Amino acid sequence: MLHYALVYVAYHTSRWLPRDQRLKYQIINAIFVALVLFPQLYVLTRPKSSRFCHQPLLNNLTAFIVLSFMATGFAVTFTLMDPVPQRFRAAYHAFGLLSFGQGLCTMALTLTAQQCVKTTPELYYLSSILSLACILSTAFFLMKGGLWVTTQRLSLLGQRGNNI
């Protein structure tokens, strides 16, 4: 859910700024995207990354880069639109499910690719970092979802108490 989290952070931080200053935020957003994409593209172009690895970490990295570009598109779209149409929000949440699946694949492939440290070290270490980032972002949304459910439940209990 790393990509989902990146778009979430971009959207909510852009809402702190007045509408007339959001174009300035796009420059910061572009720099942030470059910081996220640069290590991925760097490792992809390294000669060692094309060596044989028992697990398809290189294919997984390519899919991760594609999702990073998609997240960039969502971040730019969401920070420029006010209000965001419901269809874009629905597409974003579907993208979140795709991002979650990609994170699971990244974690599973990294856990089973310990022998790749010797053949493709940069690819393995980047995959490990991305797996950790996916775990942390998933934990964030699980906590956020748990707090949301608790808040909804408490508000329902409060409404029932007022009706008695």
GROMACS .gro file of N, CA and C in nm:
model
  492
    1MET      N    1   0.082  -0.119   0.000
    1MET     CA    2   0.000   0.000   0.000
    1MET      C    3   0.086   0.126   0.000
    2LEU      N    4   0.210   0.110  -0.037
    2LEU     CA    5   0.300   0.224  -0.038
    2LEU      C    6   0.254   0.332  -0.135
    3HIS      N    7   0.216   0.293  -0.254
    3HIS     CA    8   0.172   0.392  -0.354
    3HIS      C    9   0.044   0.462  -0.310
    4TYR      N   10  -0.046   0.386  -0.253
    4TYR     CA   11  -0.170   0.442  -0.200
    4TYR      C   12  -0.139   0.546  -0.093
    5ALA      N   13  -0.042   0.513  -0.007
    5ALA     CA   14  -0.004   0.605   0.101
    5ALA      C   15   0.062   0.731   0.046
    6LEU      N   16   0.143   0.718  -0.058
    6LEU     CA   17   0.208   0.835  -0.117
    6LEU      C   18   0.105   0.933  -0.172
    7VAL      N   19   0.004   0.881  -0.240
    7VAL     CA   20  -0.102   0.968  -0.294
    7VAL      C   21  -0.182   1.029  -0.179
    8TYR      N   22  -0.209   0.950  -0.077
    8TYR     CA   23  -0.283   0.999   0.040
    8TYR      C   24  -0.210   1.116   0.105
    9VAL      N   25  -0.080   1.101   0.124
    9VAL     CA   26   0.000   1.208   0.186
    9VAL      C   27   0.003   1.332   0.096
   10ALA      N   28   0.020   1.313  -0.034
   10ALA     CA   29   0.023   1.427  -0.126
   10ALA      C   30  -0.111   1.502  -0.124
   11TYR      N   31  -0.219   1.428  -0.125
   11TYR     CA   32  -0.352   1.491  -0.125
   11TYR      C   33  -0.375   1.572   0.002
   12HIS      N   34  -0.350   1.508   0.116
   12HIS     CA   35  -0.383   1.575   0.242
   12HIS      C   36  -0.288   1.690   0.274
   13THR      N   37  -0.163   1.680   0.235
   13THR     CA   38  -0.074   1.794   0.259
   13THR      C   39  -0.105   1.910   0.165
   14SER      N   40  -0.154   1.880   0.046
   14SER     CA   41  -0.189   1.989  -0.046
   14SER      C   42  -0.312   2.065   0.003
   15ARG      N   43  -0.398   2.000   0.080
   15ARG     CA   44  -0.519   2.065   0.130
   15ARG      C   45  -0.489   2.164   0.242
   16TRP      N   46  -0.369   2.158   0.298
   16TRP     CA   47  -0.331   2.256   0.399
   16TRP      C   48  -0.302   2.392   0.336
   17LEU      N   49  -0.271   2.392   0.207
   17LEU     CA   50  -0.235   2.517   0.138
   17LEU      C   51  -0.358   2.583   0.077
   18PRO      N   52  -0.358   2.714   0.067
   18PRO     CA   53  -0.466   2.781  -0.005
   18PRO      C   54  -0.464   2.742  -0.152
   19ARG      N   55  -0.579   2.751  -0.218
   19ARG     CA   56  -0.590   2.709  -0.358
   19ARG      C   57  -0.492   2.779  -0.449
   20ASP      N   58  -0.465   2.907  -0.426
   20ASP     CA   59  -0.377   2.980  -0.516
   20ASP      C   60  -0.230   2.944  -0.498
   21GLN      N   61  -0.195   2.869  -0.394
   21GLN     CA   62  -0.056   2.829  -0.372
   21GLN      C   63  -0.031   2.682  -0.403
   22ARG      N   64  -0.129   2.613  -0.454
   22ARG     CA   65  -0.112   2.470  -0.481
   22ARG      C   66  -0.022   2.443  -0.601
   23LEU      N   67  -0.005   2.539  -0.688
   23LEU     CA   68   0.087   2.520  -0.800
   23LEU      C   69   0.230   2.511  -0.748
   24LYS      N   70   0.261   2.587  -0.645
   24LYS     CA   71   0.393   2.578  -0.582
   24LYS      C   72   0.413   2.438  -0.523
   25TYR      N   73   0.306   2.383  -0.471
   25TYR     CA   74   0.314   2.248  -0.414
   25TYR      C   75   0.345   2.145  -0.523
   26GLN      N   76   0.303   2.169  -0.644
   26GLN     CA   77   0.331   2.076  -0.753
   26GLN      C   78   0.482   2.063  -0.778
   27ILE      N   79   0.555   2.171  -0.757
   27ILE     CA   80   0.701   2.164  -0.771
   27ILE      C   81   0.759   2.074  -0.662
   28ILE      N   82   0.711   2.091  -0.540
   28ILE     CA   83   0.756   2.004  -0.431
   28ILE      C   84   0.715   1.860  -0.459
   29ASN      N   85   0.596   1.841  -0.511
   29ASN     CA   86   0.547   1.708  -0.547
   29ASN      C   87   0.636   1.644  -0.652
   30ALA      N   88   0.678   1.721  -0.752
   30ALA     CA   89   0.765   1.668  -0.857
   30ALA      C   90   0.901   1.628  -0.801
   31ILE      N   91   0.954   1.705  -0.709
   31ILE     CA   92   1.081   1.670  -0.646
   31ILE      C   93   1.066   1.542  -0.564
   32PHE      N   94   0.956   1.531  -0.492
   32PHE     CA   95   0.931   1.411  -0.412
   32PHE      C   96   0.918   1.287  -0.500
   33VAL      N   97   0.849   1.303  -0.612
   33VAL     CA   98   0.834   1.191  -0.706
   33VAL      C   99   0.970   1.149  -0.760
   34ALA      N  100   1.053   1.247  -0.790
   34ALA     CA  101   1.188   1.215  -0.839
   34ALA      C  102   1.267   1.139  -0.733
   35LEU      N  103   1.251   1.177  -0.608
   35LEU     CA  104   1.321   1.108  -0.500
   35LEU      C  105   1.272   0.964  -0.483
   36VAL      N  106   1.145   0.942  -0.510
   36VAL     CA  107   1.089   0.807  -0.498
   36VAL      C  108   1.127   0.721  -0.620
   37LEU      N  109   1.122   0.781  -0.738
   37LEU     CA  110   1.147   0.704  -0.860
   37LEU      C  111   1.296   0.685  -0.890
   38PHE      N  112   1.380   0.779  -0.851
   38PHE     CA  113   1.521   0.771  -0.887
   38PHE      C  114   1.587   0.641  -0.841
   39PRO      N  115   1.573   0.600  -0.714
   39PRO     CA  116   1.637   0.474  -0.674
   39PRO      C  117   1.585   0.353  -0.751
   40GLN      N  118   1.456   0.353  -0.780
   40GLN     CA  119   1.399   0.240  -0.854
   40GLN      C  120   1.458   0.233  -0.996
   41LEU      N  121   1.460   0.348  -1.063
   41LEU     CA  122   1.514   0.350  -1.199
   41LEU      C  123   1.664   0.324  -1.201
   42TYR      N  124   1.734   0.371  -1.099
   42TYR     CA  125   1.878   0.348  -1.089
   42TYR      C  126   1.908   0.198  -1.078
   43VAL      N  127   1.838   0.132  -0.990
   43VAL     CA  128   1.861  -0.012  -0.971
   43VAL      C  129   1.819  -0.089  -1.096
   44LEU      N  130   1.712  -0.044  -1.162
   44LEU     CA  131   1.667  -0.111  -1.284
   44LEU      C  132   1.773  -0.106  -1.393
   45THR      N  133   1.846   0.003  -1.401
   45THR     CA  134   1.945   0.019  -1.508
   45THR      C  135   2.082  -0.034  -1.472
   46ARG      N  136   2.103  -0.080  -1.351
   46ARG     CA  137   2.232  -0.136  -1.312
   46ARG      C  138   2.258  -0.267  -1.385
   47PRO      N  139   2.381  -0.288  -1.432
   47PRO     CA  140   2.412  -0.415  -1.501
   47PRO      C  141   2.393  -0.538  -1.412
   48LYS      N  142   2.423  -0.524  -1.282
   48LYS     CA  143   2.408  -0.639  -1.192
   48LYS      C  144   2.263  -0.681  -1.176
   49SER      N  145   2.169  -0.588  -1.196
   49SER     CA  146   2.028  -0.620  -1.176
   49SER      C  147   1.976  -0.717  -1.281
   50SER      N  148   2.041  -0.723  -1.395
   50SER     CA  149   1.994  -0.813  -1.501
   50SER      C  150   2.051  -0.954  -1.486
   51ARG      N  151   2.136  -0.977  -1.387
   51ARG     CA  152   2.189  -1.110  -1.362
   51ARG      C  153   2.077  -1.203  -1.316
   52PHE      N  154   2.109  -1.331  -1.318
   52PHE     CA  155   2.010  -1.429  -1.279
   52PHE      C  156   1.982  -1.424  -1.129
   53CYS      N  157   1.856  -1.421  -1.097
   53CYS     CA  158   1.809  -1.433  -0.960
   53CYS      C  159   1.695  -1.533  -0.964
   54HIS      N  160   1.693  -1.622  -0.867
   54HIS     CA  161   1.593  -1.730  -0.867
   54HIS      C  162   1.450  -1.675  -0.862
   55GLN      N  163   1.430  -1.565  -0.794
   55GLN     CA  164   1.299  -1.501  -0.786
   55GLN      C  165   1.291  -1.387  -0.887
   56PRO      N  166   1.174  -1.359  -0.940
   56PRO     CA  167   1.160  -1.252  -1.041
   56PRO      C  168   1.157  -1.112  -0.979
   57LEU      N  169   1.263  -1.075  -0.909
   57LEU     CA  170   1.268  -0.944  -0.845
   57LEU      C  171   1.273  -0.831  -0.947
   58LEU      N  172   1.338  -0.856  -1.061
   58LEU     CA  173   1.346  -0.752  -1.164
   58LEU      C  174   1.209  -0.725  -1.224
   59ASN      N  175   1.131  -0.828  -1.249
   59ASN     CA  176   0.994  -0.809  -1.299
   59ASN      C  177   0.909  -0.736  -1.196
   60ASN      N  178   0.928  -0.771  -1.070
   60ASN     CA  179   0.853  -0.706  -0.964
   60ASN      C  180   0.891  -0.557  -0.955
   61LEU      N  181   1.018  -0.526  -0.971
   61LEU     CA  182   1.061  -0.387  -0.968
   61LEU      C  183   1.000  -0.309  -1.084
   62THR      N  184   0.992  -0.372  -1.200
   62THR     CA  185   0.930  -0.306  -1.315
   62THR      C  186   0.783  -0.274  -1.287
   63ALA      N  187   0.712  -0.369  -1.229
   63ALA     CA  188   0.572  -0.344  -1.193
   63ALA      C  189   0.562  -0.237  -1.086
   64PHE      N  190   0.656  -0.233  -0.994
   64PHE     CA  191   0.657  -0.132  -0.890
   64PHE      C  192   0.677   0.007  -0.950
   65ILE      N  193   0.763   0.016  -1.051
   65ILE     CA  194   0.788   0.145  -1.118
   65ILE      C  195   0.662   0.191  -1.191
   66VAL      N  196   0.592   0.098  -1.256
   66VAL     CA  197   0.468   0.134  -1.325
   66VAL      C  198   0.366   0.189  -1.225
   67LEU      N  199   0.354   0.123  -1.111
   67LEU     CA  200   0.262   0.173  -1.008
   67LEU      C  201   0.308   0.307  -0.952
   68SER      N  202   0.438   0.330  -0.947
   68SER     CA  203   0.489   0.459  -0.902
   68SER      C  204   0.448   0.570  -0.997
   69PHE      N  205   0.454   0.544  -1.127
   69PHE     CA  206   0.409   0.643  -1.224
   69PHE      C  207   0.258   0.667  -1.214
   70MET      N  208   0.183   0.559  -1.190
   70MET     CA  209   0.038   0.575  -1.172
   70MET      C  210   0.008   0.657  -1.047
   71ALA      N  211   0.083   0.632  -0.939
   71ALA     CA  212   0.064   0.709  -0.816
   71ALA      C  213   0.097   0.855  -0.839
   72THR      N  214   0.196   0.881  -0.922
   72THR     CA  215   0.229   1.019  -0.957
   72THR      C  216   0.112   1.086  -1.026
   73GLY      N  217   0.049   1.016  -1.119
   73GLY     CA  218  -0.068   1.070  -1.188
   73GLY      C  219  -0.182   1.100  -1.093
   74PHE      N  220  -0.207   1.007  -1.000
   74PHE     CA  221  -0.312   1.031  -0.901
   74PHE      C  222  -0.278   1.150  -0.812
   75ALA      N  223  -0.153   1.160  -0.770
   75ALA     CA  224  -0.113   1.269  -0.681
   75ALA      C  225  -0.131   1.404  -0.750
   76VAL      N  226  -0.088   1.413  -0.876
   76VAL     CA  227  -0.103   1.539  -0.949
   76VAL      C  228  -0.250   1.571  -0.970
   77THR      N  229  -0.328   1.474  -1.009
   77THR     CA  230  -0.471   1.496  -1.033
   77THR      C  231  -0.543   1.538  -0.905
   78PHE      N  232  -0.515   1.467  -0.796
   78PHE     CA  233  -0.585   1.498  -0.671
   78PHE      C  234  -0.545   1.632  -0.612
   79THR      N  235  -0.421   1.672  -0.630
   79THR     CA  236  -0.380   1.801  -0.572
   79THR      C  237  -0.429   1.919  -0.655
   80LEU      N  238  -0.462   1.897  -0.781
   80LEU     CA  239  -0.510   2.006  -0.865
   80LEU      C  240  -0.661   2.020  -0.864
   81MET      N  241  -0.733   1.912  -0.840
   81MET     CA  242  -0.879   1.916  -0.844
   81MET      C  243  -0.937   1.947  -0.706
   82ASP      N  244  -1.037   2.033  -0.706
   82ASP     CA  245  -1.106   2.063  -0.582
   82ASP      C  246  -1.250   2.097  -0.613
   83PRO      N  247  -1.345   2.019  -0.584
   83PRO     CA  248  -1.340   1.890  -0.517
   83PRO      C  249  -1.302   1.779  -0.616
   84VAL      N  250  -1.259   1.667  -0.560
   84VAL     CA  251  -1.223   1.552  -0.642
   84VAL      C  252  -1.350   1.474  -0.674
   85PRO      N  253  -1.376   1.448  -0.804
   85PRO     CA  254  -1.498   1.374  -0.840
   85PRO      C  255  -1.499   1.232  -0.780
   86GLN      N  256  -1.619   1.182  -0.759
   86GLN     CA  257  -1.637   1.051  -0.697
   86GLN      C  258  -1.574   0.939  -0.779
   87ARG      N  259  -1.576   0.950  -0.911
   87ARG     CA  260  -1.517   0.845  -0.996
   87ARG      C  261  -1.366   0.837  -0.977
   88PHE      N  262  -1.301   0.952  -0.960
   88PHE     CA  263  -1.158   0.951  -0.936
   88PHE      C  264  -1.126   0.889  -0.801
   89ARG      N  265  -1.210   0.917  -0.702
   89ARG     CA  266  -1.190   0.857  -0.571
   89ARG      C  267  -1.208   0.705  -0.577
   90ALA      N  268  -1.308   0.659  -0.652
   90ALA     CA  269  -1.329   0.515  -0.667
   90ALA      C  270  -1.210   0.450  -0.738
   91ALA      N  271  -1.159   0.516  -0.841
   91ALA     CA  272  -1.042   0.463  -0.911
   91ALA      C  273  -0.921   0.460  -0.819
   92TYR      N  274  -0.908   0.560  -0.735
   92TYR     CA  275  -0.797   0.566  -0.640
   92TYR      C  276  -0.805   0.450  -0.539
   93HIS      N  277  -0.924   0.419  -0.492
   93HIS     CA  278  -0.939   0.309  -0.396
   93HIS      C  279  -0.914   0.174  -0.464
   94ALA      N  280  -0.954   0.160  -0.590
   94ALA     CA  281  -0.921   0.038  -0.665
   94ALA      C  282  -0.769   0.028  -0.684
   95PHE      N  283  -0.707   0.142  -0.709
   95PHE     CA  284  -0.562   0.146  -0.718
   95PHE      C  285  -0.498   0.105  -0.585
   96GLY      N  286  -0.562   0.140  -0.475
   96GLY     CA  287  -0.513   0.099  -0.344
   96GLY      C  288  -0.512  -0.052  -0.328
   97LEU      N  289  -0.616  -0.118  -0.378
   97LEU     CA  290  -0.617  -0.265  -0.373
   97LEU      C  291  -0.504  -0.323  -0.458
   98LEU      N  292  -0.483  -0.265  -0.575
   98LEU     CA  293  -0.373  -0.309  -0.661
   98LEU      C  294  -0.239  -0.286  -0.593
   99SER      N  295  -0.225  -0.172  -0.528
   99SER     CA  296  -0.102  -0.140  -0.456
   99SER      C  297  -0.080  -0.237  -0.339
  100PHE      N  298  -0.187  -0.274  -0.271
  100PHE     CA  299  -0.177  -0.370  -0.162
  100PHE      C  300  -0.129  -0.506  -0.215
  101GLY      N  301  -0.186  -0.550  -0.326
  101GLY     CA  302  -0.143  -0.676  -0.387
  101GLY      C  303   0.002  -0.672  -0.430
  102GLN      N  304   0.044  -0.560  -0.486
  102GLN     CA  305   0.184  -0.545  -0.526
  102GLN      C  306   0.275  -0.549  -0.404
  103GLY      N  307   0.232  -0.489  -0.296
  103GLY     CA  308   0.311  -0.494  -0.173
  103GLY      C  309   0.325  -0.635  -0.119
  104LEU      N  310   0.215  -0.712  -0.125
  104LEU     CA  311   0.222  -0.852  -0.082
  104LEU      C  312   0.319  -0.932  -0.169
  105CYS      N  313   0.312  -0.910  -0.300
  105CYS     CA  314   0.404  -0.979  -0.391
  105CYS      C  315   0.548  -0.941  -0.363
  106THR      N  316   0.572  -0.813  -0.340
  106THR     CA  317   0.708  -0.767  -0.311
  106THR      C  318   0.760  -0.833  -0.183
  107MET      N  319   0.677  -0.838  -0.080
  107MET     CA  320   0.720  -0.900   0.046
  107MET      C  321   0.747  -1.049   0.027
  108ALA      N  322   0.657  -1.119  -0.042
  108ALA     CA  323   0.673  -1.263  -0.060
  108ALA      C  324   0.797  -1.294  -0.143
  109LEU      N  325   0.818  -1.219  -0.251
  109LEU     CA  326   0.935  -1.244  -0.335
  109LEU      C  327   1.065  -1.212  -0.261
  110THR      N  328   1.064  -1.108  -0.182
  110THR     CA  329   1.186  -1.070  -0.109
  110THR      C  330   1.219  -1.172  -0.002
  111LEU      N  331   1.116  -1.220   0.068
  111LEU     CA  332   1.141  -1.320   0.173
  111LEU      C  333   1.198  -1.450   0.118
  112THR      N  334   1.162  -1.484  -0.005
  112THR     CA  335   1.208  -1.611  -0.063
  112THR      C  336   1.329  -1.593  -0.155
  113ALA      N  337   1.391  -1.475  -0.155
  113ALA     CA  338   1.501  -1.448  -0.249
  113ALA      C  339   1.632  -1.420  -0.176
  114GLN      N  340   1.659  -1.489  -0.068
  114GLN     CA  341   1.782  -1.463   0.005
  114GLN      C  342   1.909  -1.495  -0.073
  115GLN      N  343   1.903  -1.589  -0.163
  115GLN     CA  344   2.020  -1.623  -0.242
  115GLN      C  345   2.052  -1.514  -0.345
  116CYS      N  346   1.960  -1.424  -0.369
  116CYS     CA  347   1.982  -1.316  -0.466
  116CYS      C  348   2.074  -1.207  -0.413
  117VAL      N  349   2.107  -1.211  -0.284
  117VAL     CA  350   2.199  -1.113  -0.227
  117VAL      C  351   2.335  -1.125  -0.296
  118LYS      N  352   2.373  -1.246  -0.330
  118LYS     CA  353   2.504  -1.268  -0.392
  118LYS      C  354   2.506  -1.229  -0.539
  119THR      N  355   2.397  -1.251  -0.611
  119THR     CA  356   2.397  -1.225  -0.755
  119THR      C  357   2.349  -1.084  -0.789
  120THR      N  358   2.246  -1.037  -0.723
  120THR     CA  359   2.190  -0.905  -0.752
  120THR      C  360   2.170  -0.827  -0.622
  121PRO      N  361   2.278  -0.780  -0.562
  121PRO     CA  362   2.264  -0.718  -0.428
  121PRO      C  363   2.180  -0.591  -0.427
  122GLU      N  364   2.198  -0.502  -0.527
  122GLU     CA  365   2.121  -0.377  -0.527
  122GLU      C  366   1.972  -0.404  -0.540
  123LEU      N  367   1.939  -0.498  -0.626
  123LEU     CA  368   1.799  -0.533  -0.648
  123LEU      C  369   1.738  -0.593  -0.522
  124TYR      N  370   1.812  -0.679  -0.456
  124TYR     CA  371   1.761  -0.742  -0.334
  124TYR      C  372   1.742  -0.639  -0.223
  125TYR      N  373   1.840  -0.551  -0.203
  125TYR     CA  374   1.830  -0.453  -0.096
  125TYR      C  375   1.719  -0.351  -0.122
  126LEU      N  376   1.703  -0.310  -0.247
  126LEU     CA  377   1.592  -0.219  -0.279
  126LEU      C  378   1.459  -0.289  -0.255
  127SER      N  379   1.451  -0.415  -0.292
  127SER     CA  380   1.329  -0.491  -0.269
  127SER      C  381   1.300  -0.504  -0.120
  128SER      N  382   1.404  -0.519  -0.040
  128SER     CA  383   1.386  -0.525   0.105
  128SER      C  384   1.335  -0.393   0.160
  129ILE      N  385   1.391  -0.283   0.112
  129ILE     CA  386   1.347  -0.150   0.157
  129ILE      C  387   1.202  -0.125   0.116
  130LEU      N  388   1.168  -0.161  -0.007
  130LEU     CA  389   1.030  -0.142  -0.054
  130LEU      C  390   0.934  -0.231   0.024
  131SER      N  391   0.977  -0.351   0.060
  131SER     CA  392   0.892  -0.439   0.142
  131SER      C  393   0.866  -0.378   0.278
  132LEU      N  394   0.969  -0.323   0.339
  132LEU     CA  395   0.952  -0.259   0.469
  132LEU      C  396   0.859  -0.138   0.458
  133ALA      N  397   0.874  -0.060   0.352
  133ALA     CA  398   0.786   0.055   0.331
  133ALA      C  399   0.642   0.011   0.311
  134CYS      N  400   0.622  -0.100   0.241
  134CYS     CA  401   0.486  -0.153   0.221
  134CYS      C  402   0.426  -0.200   0.354
  135ILE      N  403   0.508  -0.262   0.438
  135ILE     CA  404   0.459  -0.308   0.568
  135ILE      C  405   0.419  -0.189   0.654
  136LEU      N  406   0.503  -0.086   0.656
  136LEU     CA  407   0.474   0.032   0.738
  136LEU      C  408   0.349   0.105   0.690
  137SER      N  409   0.334   0.119   0.558
  137SER     CA  410   0.216   0.189   0.506
  137SER      C  411   0.089   0.108   0.530
  138THR      N  412   0.097  -0.024   0.519
  138THR     CA  413  -0.019  -0.107   0.547
  138THR      C  414  -0.057  -0.099   0.695
  139ALA      N  415   0.043  -0.097   0.782
  139ALA     CA  416   0.016  -0.083   0.925
  139ALA      C  417  -0.050   0.052   0.954
  140PHE      N  418  -0.006   0.157   0.886
  140PHE     CA  419  -0.066   0.289   0.904
  140PHE      C  420  -0.214   0.286   0.868
  141PHE      N  421  -0.248   0.227   0.753
  141PHE     CA  422  -0.387   0.225   0.711
  141PHE      C  423  -0.471   0.130   0.795
  142LEU      N  424  -0.412   0.024   0.847
  142LEU     CA  425  -0.486  -0.064   0.939
  142LEU      C  426  -0.520   0.011   1.068
  143MET      N  427  -0.424   0.087   1.120
  143MET     CA  428  -0.451   0.166   1.240
  143MET      C  429  -0.554   0.275   1.210
  144LYS      N  430  -0.540   0.341   1.098
  144LYS     CA  431  -0.634   0.447   1.060
  144LYS      C  432  -0.775   0.388   1.043
  145GLY      N  433  -0.784   0.273   0.978
  145GLY     CA  434  -0.914   0.207   0.961
  145GLY      C  435  -0.974   0.164   1.094
  146GLY      N  436  -0.891   0.112   1.185
  146GLY     CA  437  -0.939   0.074   1.316
  146GLY      C  438  -0.991   0.194   1.395
  147LEU      N  439  -0.921   0.304   1.387
  147LEU     CA  440  -0.968   0.426   1.453
  147LEU      C  441  -1.097   0.477   1.391
  148TRP      N  442  -1.109   0.466   1.260
  148TRP     CA  443  -1.231   0.511   1.193
  148TRP      C  444  -1.350   0.426   1.237
  149VAL      N  445  -1.332   0.293   1.243
  149VAL     CA  446  -1.440   0.204   1.286
  149VAL      C  447  -1.479   0.235   1.429
  150THR      N  448  -1.381   0.258   1.515
  150THR     CA  449  -1.410   0.291   1.654
  150THR      C  450  -1.488   0.422   1.664
  151THR      N  451  -1.448   0.522   1.590
  151THR     CA  452  -1.517   0.650   1.590
  151THR      C  453  -1.660   0.636   1.540
  152GLN      N  454  -1.679   0.561   1.434
  152GLN     CA  455  -1.813   0.540   1.380
  152GLN      C  456  -1.901   0.468   1.481
  153ARG      N  457  -1.845   0.370   1.547
  153ARG     CA  458  -1.921   0.294   1.645
  153ARG      C  459  -1.961   0.381   1.763
  154LEU      N  460  -1.867   0.464   1.809
  154LEU     CA  461  -1.896   0.552   1.921
  154LEU      C  462  -2.001   0.656   1.884
  155SER      N  463  -1.995   0.706   1.761
  155SER     CA  464  -2.096   0.804   1.720
  155SER      C  465  -2.234   0.739   1.708
  156LEU      N  466  -2.239   0.613   1.664
  156LEU     CA  467  -2.367   0.541   1.658
  156LEU      C  468  -2.422   0.518   1.798
  157LEU      N  469  -2.337   0.484   1.892
  157LEU     CA  470  -2.382   0.462   2.030
  157LEU      C  471  -2.430   0.593   2.091
  158GLY      N  472  -2.364   0.703   2.058
  158GLY     CA  473  -2.407   0.833   2.107
  158GLY      C  474  -2.540   0.875   2.052
  159GLN      N  475  -2.567   0.842   1.926
  159GLN     CA  476  -2.696   0.875   1.865
  159GLN      C  477  -2.807   0.790   1.926
  160ARG      N  478  -2.780   0.668   1.956
  160ARG     CA  479  -2.883   0.581   2.017
  160ARG      C  480  -2.916   0.631   2.157
  161GLY      N  481  -2.814   0.678   2.231
  161GLY     CA  482  -2.837   0.728   2.365
  161GLY      C  483  -2.921   0.854   2.367
  162ASN      N  484  -2.906   0.937   2.261
  162ASN     CA  485  -2.984   1.061   2.254
  162ASN      C  486  -3.130   1.036   2.218
  163ASN      N  487  -3.158   0.924   2.153
  163ASN     CA  488  -3.294   0.895   2.109
  163ASN      C  489  -3.379   0.833   2.221
  164ILE      N  490  -3.317   0.790   2.327
  164ILE     CA  491  -3.391   0.722   2.433
  164ILE      C  492  -3.460   0.821   2.523
   0.00000   0.00000   0.00000
